[in-house]
Short mmCIF file of C-alpha atoms and ligand atoms in Angstrom, two decimals:
data_model
loop_
_atom_site.label_atom_id
_atom_site.label_comp_id
_atom_site.label_asym_id
_atom_site.label_seq_id
_atom_site.Cartn_x
_atom_site.Cartn_y
_atom_site.Cartn_z
CA UNK A 1 65.81 21.13 56.95
CA UNK A 2 63.68 24.63 55.10
CA UNK A 3 61.09 26.20 57.63
CA UNK A 4 58.28 27.78 56.19
CA UNK A 5 55.45 30.46 56.49
CA UNK A 6 51.86 30.09 56.06
CA UNK A 7 49.97 33.13 56.04
CA UNK A 8 46.35 32.66 56.14
CA UNK A 9 45.23 29.77 57.01
CA UNK A 10 41.61 29.17 55.79
CA UNK A 11 41.17 26.79 52.37
CA UNK A 12 44.67 26.86 50.87
CA UNK A 13 46.61 27.71 53.71
CA UNK A 14 45.06 24.96 55.99
CA UNK A 15 45.67 22.57 52.57
CA UNK A 16 49.33 23.39 52.42
CA UNK A 17 49.79 22.26 55.88
CA UNK A 18 47.95 19.46 55.08
CA UNK A 19 50.17 18.48 51.64
CA UNK A 20 53.23 19.57 53.34
CA UNK A 21 51.89 16.88 56.28
CA UNK A 22 51.19 14.60 53.79
CA UNK A 23 53.47 14.13 51.04
CA UNK A 24 56.40 14.63 53.30
CA UNK A 25 58.32 11.85 52.32
CA UNK A 26 57.65 13.00 48.24
CA UNK A 27 58.61 16.33 49.08
CA UNK A 28 61.86 15.71 50.95
CA UNK A 29 63.21 12.77 47.73
CA UNK A 30 62.50 15.68 45.32
CA UNK A 31 64.42 18.55 46.76
CA UNK A 32 66.75 16.75 49.31
CA UNK A 33 65.06 18.89 52.37
CA UNK A 34 62.35 18.63 55.07
CA UNK A 35 60.06 21.46 54.76
CA UNK A 36 58.85 22.17 58.22
CA UNK A 37 56.21 24.74 58.67
CA UNK A 38 56.93 27.15 61.61
CA UNK A 39 54.89 29.48 61.57
CA UNK A 40 50.98 29.94 60.18
CA UNK A 41 49.76 33.67 60.78
CA UNK A 42 46.17 34.15 61.33
CA UNK A 43 44.32 36.74 63.40
CA UNK A 44 42.31 33.02 65.02
CA UNK A 45 43.74 30.75 66.93
CA UNK A 46 42.86 27.38 66.63
CA UNK A 47 42.31 25.43 69.39
CA UNK A 48 42.68 21.62 69.63
CA UNK A 49 44.39 21.74 65.46
CA UNK A 50 47.39 19.18 65.80
CA UNK A 51 48.98 22.62 64.13
CA UNK A 52 47.34 25.02 67.13
CA UNK A 53 51.00 25.48 68.82
CA UNK A 54 52.49 27.07 65.40
CA UNK A 55 49.83 30.24 64.76
CA UNK A 56 51.01 33.00 65.32
CA UNK A 57 49.33 36.45 65.18
CA UNK A 58 52.43 39.16 64.25
CA UNK A 59 54.13 38.98 61.02
CA UNK A 60 57.21 41.21 61.93
CA UNK A 61 57.93 37.19 64.09
CA UNK A 62 58.13 35.23 60.63
CA UNK A 63 59.81 38.14 59.01
CA UNK A 64 62.65 38.53 61.68
CA UNK A 65 62.71 34.64 61.50
CA UNK A 66 66.12 34.54 59.50
CA UNK A 67 65.13 30.73 59.58
CA UNK A 68 62.35 30.90 57.60
CA UNK A 69 63.31 30.94 53.67
CA UNK A 70 60.27 30.68 52.08
CA UNK A 71 56.18 32.21 53.04
CA UNK A 72 53.37 30.90 51.38
CA UNK A 73 50.39 33.85 50.84
CA UNK A 74 47.40 32.26 51.54
CA UNK A 75 46.02 35.19 52.60
CA UNK A 76 43.68 36.69 49.54
CA UNK A 77 43.06 39.74 48.89
CA UNK A 78 45.74 42.66 47.86
CA UNK A 79 45.42 44.71 51.08
CA UNK A 80 47.83 43.42 54.16
CA UNK A 81 49.07 40.71 51.82
CA UNK A 82 50.91 42.82 49.63
CA UNK A 83 51.95 44.70 52.40
CA UNK A 84 53.79 40.82 53.95
CA UNK A 85 55.25 39.99 50.93
CA UNK A 86 56.52 42.96 50.25
CA UNK A 87 58.40 42.91 53.22
CA UNK A 88 59.41 38.94 53.00
CA UNK A 89 61.05 39.51 49.40
CA UNK A 90 62.51 42.44 50.58
CA UNK A 91 64.08 40.53 53.46
CA UNK A 92 65.12 37.83 50.65
CA UNK A 93 62.57 35.27 52.15
CA UNK A 94 60.81 33.84 48.76
CA UNK A 95 56.70 33.81 48.27
CA UNK A 96 54.76 31.67 47.18
CA UNK A 97 50.94 32.55 46.61
CA UNK A 98 47.62 31.26 45.00
CA UNK A 99 47.13 34.92 45.02
CA UNK A 100 45.64 36.58 41.52
CA UNK A 101 44.64 39.33 42.27
CA UNK A 102 47.90 40.04 44.13
CA UNK A 103 49.73 38.74 41.14
CA UNK A 104 47.01 40.54 38.28
CA UNK A 105 47.31 44.00 40.21
CA UNK A 106 51.35 44.49 41.55
CA UNK A 107 53.29 41.17 39.80
CA UNK A 108 55.26 43.09 37.81
CA UNK A 109 56.86 45.24 41.05
CA UNK A 110 56.94 42.09 43.04
CA UNK A 111 58.47 40.02 40.47
CA UNK A 112 61.02 42.60 40.09
CA UNK A 113 61.81 43.40 44.00
CA UNK A 114 62.61 39.62 44.30
CA UNK A 115 64.77 39.32 41.50
CA UNK A 116 66.82 42.40 43.22
CA UNK A 117 66.96 39.99 46.19
CA UNK A 118 67.71 36.89 44.29
CA UNK A 119 64.60 35.09 45.41
CA UNK A 120 61.58 33.91 43.87
CA UNK A 121 58.00 35.50 43.52
CA UNK A 122 55.49 31.88 43.07
CA UNK A 123 52.34 32.20 41.82
CA UNK A 124 51.68 28.96 40.41
CA UNK A 125 48.46 28.06 41.90
CA UNK A 126 46.74 31.98 41.36
CA UNK A 127 45.74 30.74 37.80
CA UNK A 128 44.05 26.84 37.27
CA UNK A 129 44.59 25.64 40.24
CA UNK A 130 46.13 22.28 40.64
CA UNK A 131 47.01 22.49 36.33
CA UNK A 132 50.64 23.51 36.39
CA UNK A 133 50.16 25.81 33.44
CA UNK A 134 52.38 28.75 34.69
CA UNK A 135 55.27 26.89 35.11
CA UNK A 136 55.27 24.97 31.63
CA UNK A 137 55.18 28.04 29.58
CA UNK A 138 58.22 29.15 31.21
CA UNK A 139 60.10 25.76 31.51
CA UNK A 140 58.51 23.05 28.58
CA UNK A 141 57.51 26.17 26.30
CA UNK A 142 60.38 27.99 26.63
CA UNK A 143 61.40 27.53 22.98
CA UNK A 144 57.92 28.07 21.94
CA UNK A 145 56.71 31.75 20.66
CA UNK A 146 52.85 31.23 21.99
CA UNK A 147 50.71 32.50 19.90
CA UNK A 148 47.08 32.17 21.86
CA UNK A 149 46.03 31.07 24.62
CA UNK A 150 42.50 29.98 25.28
CA UNK A 151 40.83 28.76 28.27
CA UNK A 152 38.40 27.87 30.93
CA UNK A 153 39.64 29.68 34.08
CA UNK A 154 36.84 30.13 36.04
CA UNK A 155 34.59 26.59 38.18
CA UNK A 156 32.02 29.07 39.70
CA UNK A 157 30.68 29.60 36.10
CA UNK A 158 31.94 26.78 34.46
CA UNK A 159 29.45 24.96 36.96
CA UNK A 160 26.62 26.71 36.25
CA UNK A 161 27.02 27.31 32.60
CA UNK A 162 27.34 23.58 32.51
CA UNK A 163 23.96 23.09 35.11
CA UNK A 164 22.07 25.24 33.23
CA UNK A 165 21.99 23.33 30.64
CA UNK A 166 22.01 20.11 32.12
CA UNK A 167 18.72 21.17 34.13
CA UNK A 168 17.34 23.56 31.75
CA UNK A 169 17.41 25.68 34.29
CA UNK A 170 17.21 29.77 34.98
CA UNK A 171 21.31 31.55 35.87
CA UNK A 172 19.58 32.73 39.13
CA UNK A 173 18.21 29.31 40.65
CA UNK A 174 21.49 27.62 39.46
CA UNK A 175 23.74 30.53 41.02
CA UNK A 176 21.47 30.02 44.52
CA UNK A 177 22.45 26.28 44.08
CA UNK A 178 25.99 26.72 43.53
CA UNK A 179 25.89 29.76 46.44
CA UNK A 180 24.52 26.48 48.46
CA UNK A 181 26.73 24.46 47.47
CA UNK A 182 30.13 26.35 48.14
CA UNK A 183 30.80 26.55 45.09
CA UNK A 184 30.09 30.25 44.48
CA UNK A 185 30.51 33.47 47.31
CA UNK A 186 27.65 34.99 48.76
CA UNK A 187 28.95 38.13 46.54
CA UNK A 188 29.10 36.07 43.29
CA UNK A 189 30.37 39.05 41.39
CA UNK A 190 33.91 38.22 40.59
CA UNK A 191 33.26 35.32 39.42
CA UNK A 192 30.03 35.79 37.39
CA UNK A 193 30.91 39.22 35.75
CA UNK A 194 34.45 37.88 34.63
CA UNK A 195 36.89 39.51 36.70
CA UNK A 196 38.26 36.37 38.43
CA UNK A 197 38.99 35.24 34.49
CA UNK A 198 40.31 38.58 33.70
CA UNK A 199 43.15 38.88 36.23
CA UNK A 200 44.06 35.46 35.22
CA UNK A 201 44.04 36.40 32.18
CA UNK A 202 46.46 39.08 32.77
CA UNK A 203 48.14 36.17 34.25
CA UNK A 204 48.66 34.11 31.79
CA UNK A 205 49.03 37.03 28.84
CA UNK A 206 52.01 38.47 30.83
CA UNK A 207 53.84 34.57 30.71
CA UNK A 208 53.08 34.41 27.53
CA UNK A 209 54.32 37.88 26.15
CA UNK A 210 56.95 38.12 28.85
CA UNK A 211 55.40 42.15 29.56
CA UNK A 212 53.70 43.65 31.92
CA UNK A 213 49.30 43.67 31.53
CA UNK A 214 46.72 45.60 33.00
CA UNK A 215 43.80 43.24 33.43
CA UNK A 216 41.82 46.95 33.62
CA UNK A 217 42.90 47.18 29.84
CA UNK A 218 41.16 43.44 29.17
CA UNK A 219 37.62 43.50 27.68
CA UNK A 220 35.45 41.95 30.08
CA UNK A 221 31.64 40.57 29.75
CA UNK A 222 30.50 37.92 32.32
CA UNK A 223 27.98 35.54 32.11
CA UNK A 224 24.91 37.14 34.68
CA UNK A 225 23.44 38.33 31.00
CA UNK A 226 23.09 34.57 30.07
CA UNK A 227 19.95 33.12 29.22
CA UNK A 228 18.35 29.85 29.35
CA UNK A 229 17.48 30.66 25.67
CA UNK A 230 20.92 31.10 24.49
CA UNK A 231 21.65 27.79 25.99
CA UNK A 232 19.16 25.81 23.98
CA UNK A 233 20.00 27.69 20.85
CA UNK A 234 23.47 26.54 21.37
CA UNK A 235 22.77 22.85 21.41
CA UNK A 236 20.16 23.10 18.98
CA UNK A 237 23.38 23.81 17.01
CA UNK A 238 25.66 20.83 18.64
CA UNK A 239 27.22 24.37 20.51
CA UNK A 240 28.12 25.07 24.30
CA UNK A 241 28.03 28.04 25.85
CA UNK A 242 31.37 28.44 28.16
CA UNK A 243 33.35 32.35 29.62
CA UNK A 244 36.57 32.44 27.38
CA UNK A 245 39.91 33.96 28.55
CA UNK A 246 41.23 34.52 24.41
CA UNK A 247 44.99 36.24 24.17
CA UNK A 248 46.09 36.17 21.00
CA UNK A 249 50.40 37.39 20.28
CA UNK A 250 49.13 38.72 16.83
CA UNK A 251 52.33 38.74 14.09
CA UNK A 252 53.62 42.83 14.74
CA UNK A 253 53.77 41.91 18.43
CA UNK A 254 49.95 43.40 20.07
CA UNK A 255 48.14 41.20 22.25
CA UNK A 256 44.59 40.81 22.09
CA UNK A 257 42.96 40.11 25.21
CA UNK A 258 39.43 39.43 26.20
CA UNK A 259 37.24 37.45 28.40
CA UNK A 260 33.61 36.57 27.72
CA UNK A 261 30.86 34.28 26.87
CA UNK A 262 31.52 32.23 23.96
CA UNK A 263 28.73 29.65 21.75
CA UNK A 264 31.80 27.13 21.02
CA UNK A 265 32.08 24.49 18.12
CA UNK A 266 31.18 21.07 19.47
CA UNK A 267 35.11 20.08 17.76
CA UNK A 268 37.00 22.75 19.89
CA UNK A 269 39.09 21.43 22.73
CA UNK A 270 37.16 23.07 25.12
CA UNK A 271 33.28 22.54 24.16
CA UNK A 272 34.14 19.00 26.46
CA UNK A 273 35.01 20.68 29.42
CA UNK A 274 32.18 21.00 32.11
CA UNK A 275 31.56 21.24 35.81
CA UNK A 276 33.88 22.76 38.06
CA UNK A 277 36.80 22.35 35.28
CA UNK A 278 39.25 24.50 33.92
CA UNK A 279 41.24 23.88 30.94
CA UNK A 280 43.55 25.94 28.74
CA UNK A 281 44.74 25.45 25.22
CA UNK A 282 48.04 27.10 24.74
CA UNK A 283 49.05 27.29 21.11
CA UNK A 284 52.54 27.52 20.31
CA UNK A 285 54.57 28.96 16.95
CA UNK A 286 56.49 25.58 16.70
CA UNK A 287 54.06 22.96 19.21
CA UNK A 288 50.75 24.05 17.63
CA UNK A 289 47.83 23.13 20.08
CA UNK A 290 48.48 21.56 23.45
CA UNK A 291 45.55 21.08 26.20
CA UNK A 292 45.95 21.17 30.21
CA UNK A 293 43.07 20.19 31.57
CA UNK A 294 42.48 19.85 36.00
CA UNK A 295 40.89 21.08 38.81
CA UNK A 296 41.21 25.23 38.65
CA UNK A 297 40.09 25.23 42.31
CA UNK A 298 39.46 23.61 45.81
CA UNK A 299 41.64 23.45 48.49
CA UNK A 300 43.72 20.03 48.06
CA UNK A 301 44.63 20.99 43.92
CA UNK A 302 44.91 24.41 45.20
CA UNK A 303 47.55 23.79 47.76
CA UNK A 304 49.43 21.42 45.65
CA UNK A 305 50.56 23.75 43.24
CA UNK A 306 51.48 26.24 46.12
CA UNK A 307 53.50 23.84 48.03
CA UNK A 308 55.42 22.80 44.31
CA UNK A 309 56.18 26.21 44.07
CA UNK A 310 57.61 25.38 47.92
CA UNK A 311 59.81 22.66 46.62
CA UNK A 312 60.73 24.79 42.95
CA UNK A 313 62.48 27.94 45.88
CA UNK A 314 64.60 25.62 48.23
CA UNK A 315 65.76 23.52 44.99
CA UNK A 316 66.92 27.33 44.18
CA UNK A 317 67.68 29.52 47.35
CA UNK A 318 70.32 32.08 46.55
CA UNK A 319 68.96 32.33 42.73
CA UNK A 320 65.75 33.55 41.15
CA UNK A 321 64.16 31.37 38.51
CA UNK A 322 61.46 31.63 35.83
CA UNK A 323 61.73 35.84 36.09
CA UNK A 324 57.65 36.38 35.18
CA UNK A 325 57.98 39.31 33.27
CA UNK A 326 59.67 42.49 32.36
CA UNK A 327 58.67 45.82 33.65
CA UNK A 328 58.03 46.86 29.77
CA UNK A 329 54.09 47.21 29.36
CA UNK A 330 52.42 44.87 26.79
CA UNK A 331 50.92 46.87 23.43
CA UNK A 332 47.32 46.16 23.10
CA UNK A 333 45.57 45.90 20.17
CA UNK A 334 41.83 46.94 19.11
CA UNK A 335 40.26 44.09 19.60
CA UNK A 336 37.18 46.21 18.08
CA UNK A 337 38.98 45.09 14.82
CA UNK A 338 38.29 41.72 14.82
CA UNK A 339 36.67 39.63 12.31
CA UNK A 340 34.52 37.25 13.40
CA UNK A 341 30.77 35.28 13.87
CA UNK A 342 28.36 36.34 16.49
CA UNK A 343 25.09 34.93 18.01
CA UNK A 344 21.73 37.21 17.97
CA UNK A 345 18.79 36.58 19.68
CA UNK A 346 15.67 38.36 18.83
CA UNK A 347 11.98 38.48 19.67
CA UNK A 348 9.51 36.72 17.26
CA UNK A 349 8.05 39.89 15.62
CA UNK A 350 11.50 41.22 14.91
CA UNK A 351 12.71 38.58 13.91
CA UNK A 352 13.03 39.17 10.07
CA UNK A 353 13.87 43.34 10.64
CA UNK A 354 16.60 42.01 12.94
CA UNK A 355 18.25 39.45 10.63
CA UNK A 356 18.06 41.44 7.51
CA UNK A 357 20.03 44.47 9.46
CA UNK A 358 23.08 41.69 9.29
CA UNK A 359 21.87 39.68 6.18
CA UNK A 360 20.37 41.69 3.59
CA UNK A 361 17.25 40.10 2.78
CA UNK A 362 19.23 37.99 -0.28
CA UNK A 363 21.06 36.37 2.04
CA UNK A 364 19.63 35.72 5.34
CA UNK A 365 18.80 32.12 4.55
CA UNK A 366 23.01 31.46 5.77
CA UNK A 367 22.10 33.04 9.32
CA UNK A 368 20.71 28.97 10.54
CA UNK A 369 18.23 31.06 12.30
CA UNK A 370 15.89 29.28 14.84
CA UNK A 371 12.35 30.35 15.70
CA UNK A 372 12.12 29.30 19.39
CA UNK A 373 8.63 30.03 21.01
CA UNK A 374 8.20 33.67 20.96
CA UNK A 375 11.82 33.90 20.26
CA UNK A 376 14.30 33.65 17.13
CA UNK A 377 18.47 33.05 17.13
CA UNK A 378 20.52 33.26 14.37
CA UNK A 379 24.11 33.52 13.41
CA UNK A 380 25.43 36.74 11.58
CA UNK A 381 27.74 36.79 9.01
CA UNK A 382 31.74 37.41 9.44
CA UNK A 383 31.61 40.81 10.34
CA UNK A 384 33.83 42.98 12.83
CA UNK A 385 33.07 43.80 16.14
CA UNK A 386 33.16 47.45 15.93
CA UNK A 387 30.26 46.91 13.33
CA UNK A 388 28.19 44.22 15.12
CA UNK A 389 27.77 46.69 17.96
CA UNK A 390 27.48 49.77 16.11
CA UNK A 391 24.48 47.54 14.14
CA UNK A 392 23.16 46.58 17.94
CA UNK A 393 22.83 50.26 19.11
CA UNK A 394 21.02 50.76 15.86
CA UNK A 395 18.61 47.93 16.49
CA UNK A 396 18.22 49.14 20.58
CA UNK A 397 15.56 47.02 22.09
CA UNK A 398 14.79 44.49 19.16
CA UNK A 399 18.95 43.18 19.80
CA UNK A 400 17.61 40.80 23.35
CA UNK A 401 20.82 38.74 23.47
CA UNK A 402 24.14 38.11 21.78
CA UNK A 403 27.30 36.35 21.50
CA UNK A 404 30.23 35.65 20.18
CA UNK A 405 30.90 32.34 18.19
CA UNK A 406 34.25 30.36 18.40
N1 HSE B 1 36.37 31.68 42.15
C1 HSE B 1 37.41 30.49 41.43
C2 HSE B 1 36.99 29.93 40.78
C3 HSE B 1 38.04 30.01 42.36
O1 HSE B 1 35.86 29.48 40.74
O2 HSE B 1 37.72 29.77 40.03
C4 HSE B 1 39.49 29.58 42.23
O3 HSE B 1 40.05 30.73 41.62
#
């Protein structure tokens, strides 16, 4: 029997307990061991809960119990979760987590500590929730040089964009609905400003490059500036607006990474991903594209990924598997040198001048411009990011909205 402890009895923590209870037979068959939840650490008591007797308030009980070999950290945040994880790993206990903020912030140090102590720090649930993507990169795709990872990694923002599109509703209205349904936090900043996607991108990019990636070095834009007019223009052109994580590993080994809303052509594999779903396209140099799709959040899908990590730790006691990434920092590419087409929205009165600034008078017809009420949207020619932003600066208030195309 393997004894485990669950830190944090909230949504994911209680999901971990439920998955272990409901799927004990499969888990035992796959690991050859019964997995037993010996402790649940939480500040609160849970009178009447079937696991009430396992609830403890002092982490030292868990740390000092040699019978506990795996700890599930489902607390979130980087405060106590970081300290408890470090102490557990230092004591040779493997840690499995869904905590993307902690992995993105201290993952490099925690992976090194796990390797030193011959245990494991695993975090499949931290990116894409229940989608098995991190283990896939490290095992099934271990013979690939990964050249790109492109994903929809945040359910909240994908829900908001999908609803704006189908209900023809304004961003603030849909955000409010999402908050009422529990799909968005009361303080939605981490999701809507792209920070959550950025952390997940840093984790994916670190695994793809094998090097440490600082989330703070990833250019990040959210969806709070996306308007219904942008979505309507996209729809008129057969496109979809999605918040994407885009990480590319260049021939020279440099990592180009960004998080931003993109207008996707309808043929793109991610264009059909709606509602709260997540999806990731991994591009390998031998494989080409492979698409992974599923529930990126939610109690049981996320908990299932945490428990899968537990089973891997059980099967690999005394040895570190899936090294994650090294302490060497990834060399970041200058994204302002990248070339692509962009979408621009302006007011009808400025349309000619703004469009001319990007195309010149002769070539304007290629812009695919559309007038909609008082506003005008069009596409630019292929241009460098830095030239596009310079032009937008020069045009000032003439540019009401903009977005990258893919
Ligand atoms: N807020 C996150 C999302 C939760 O919407 O995807 C899962 O990481």
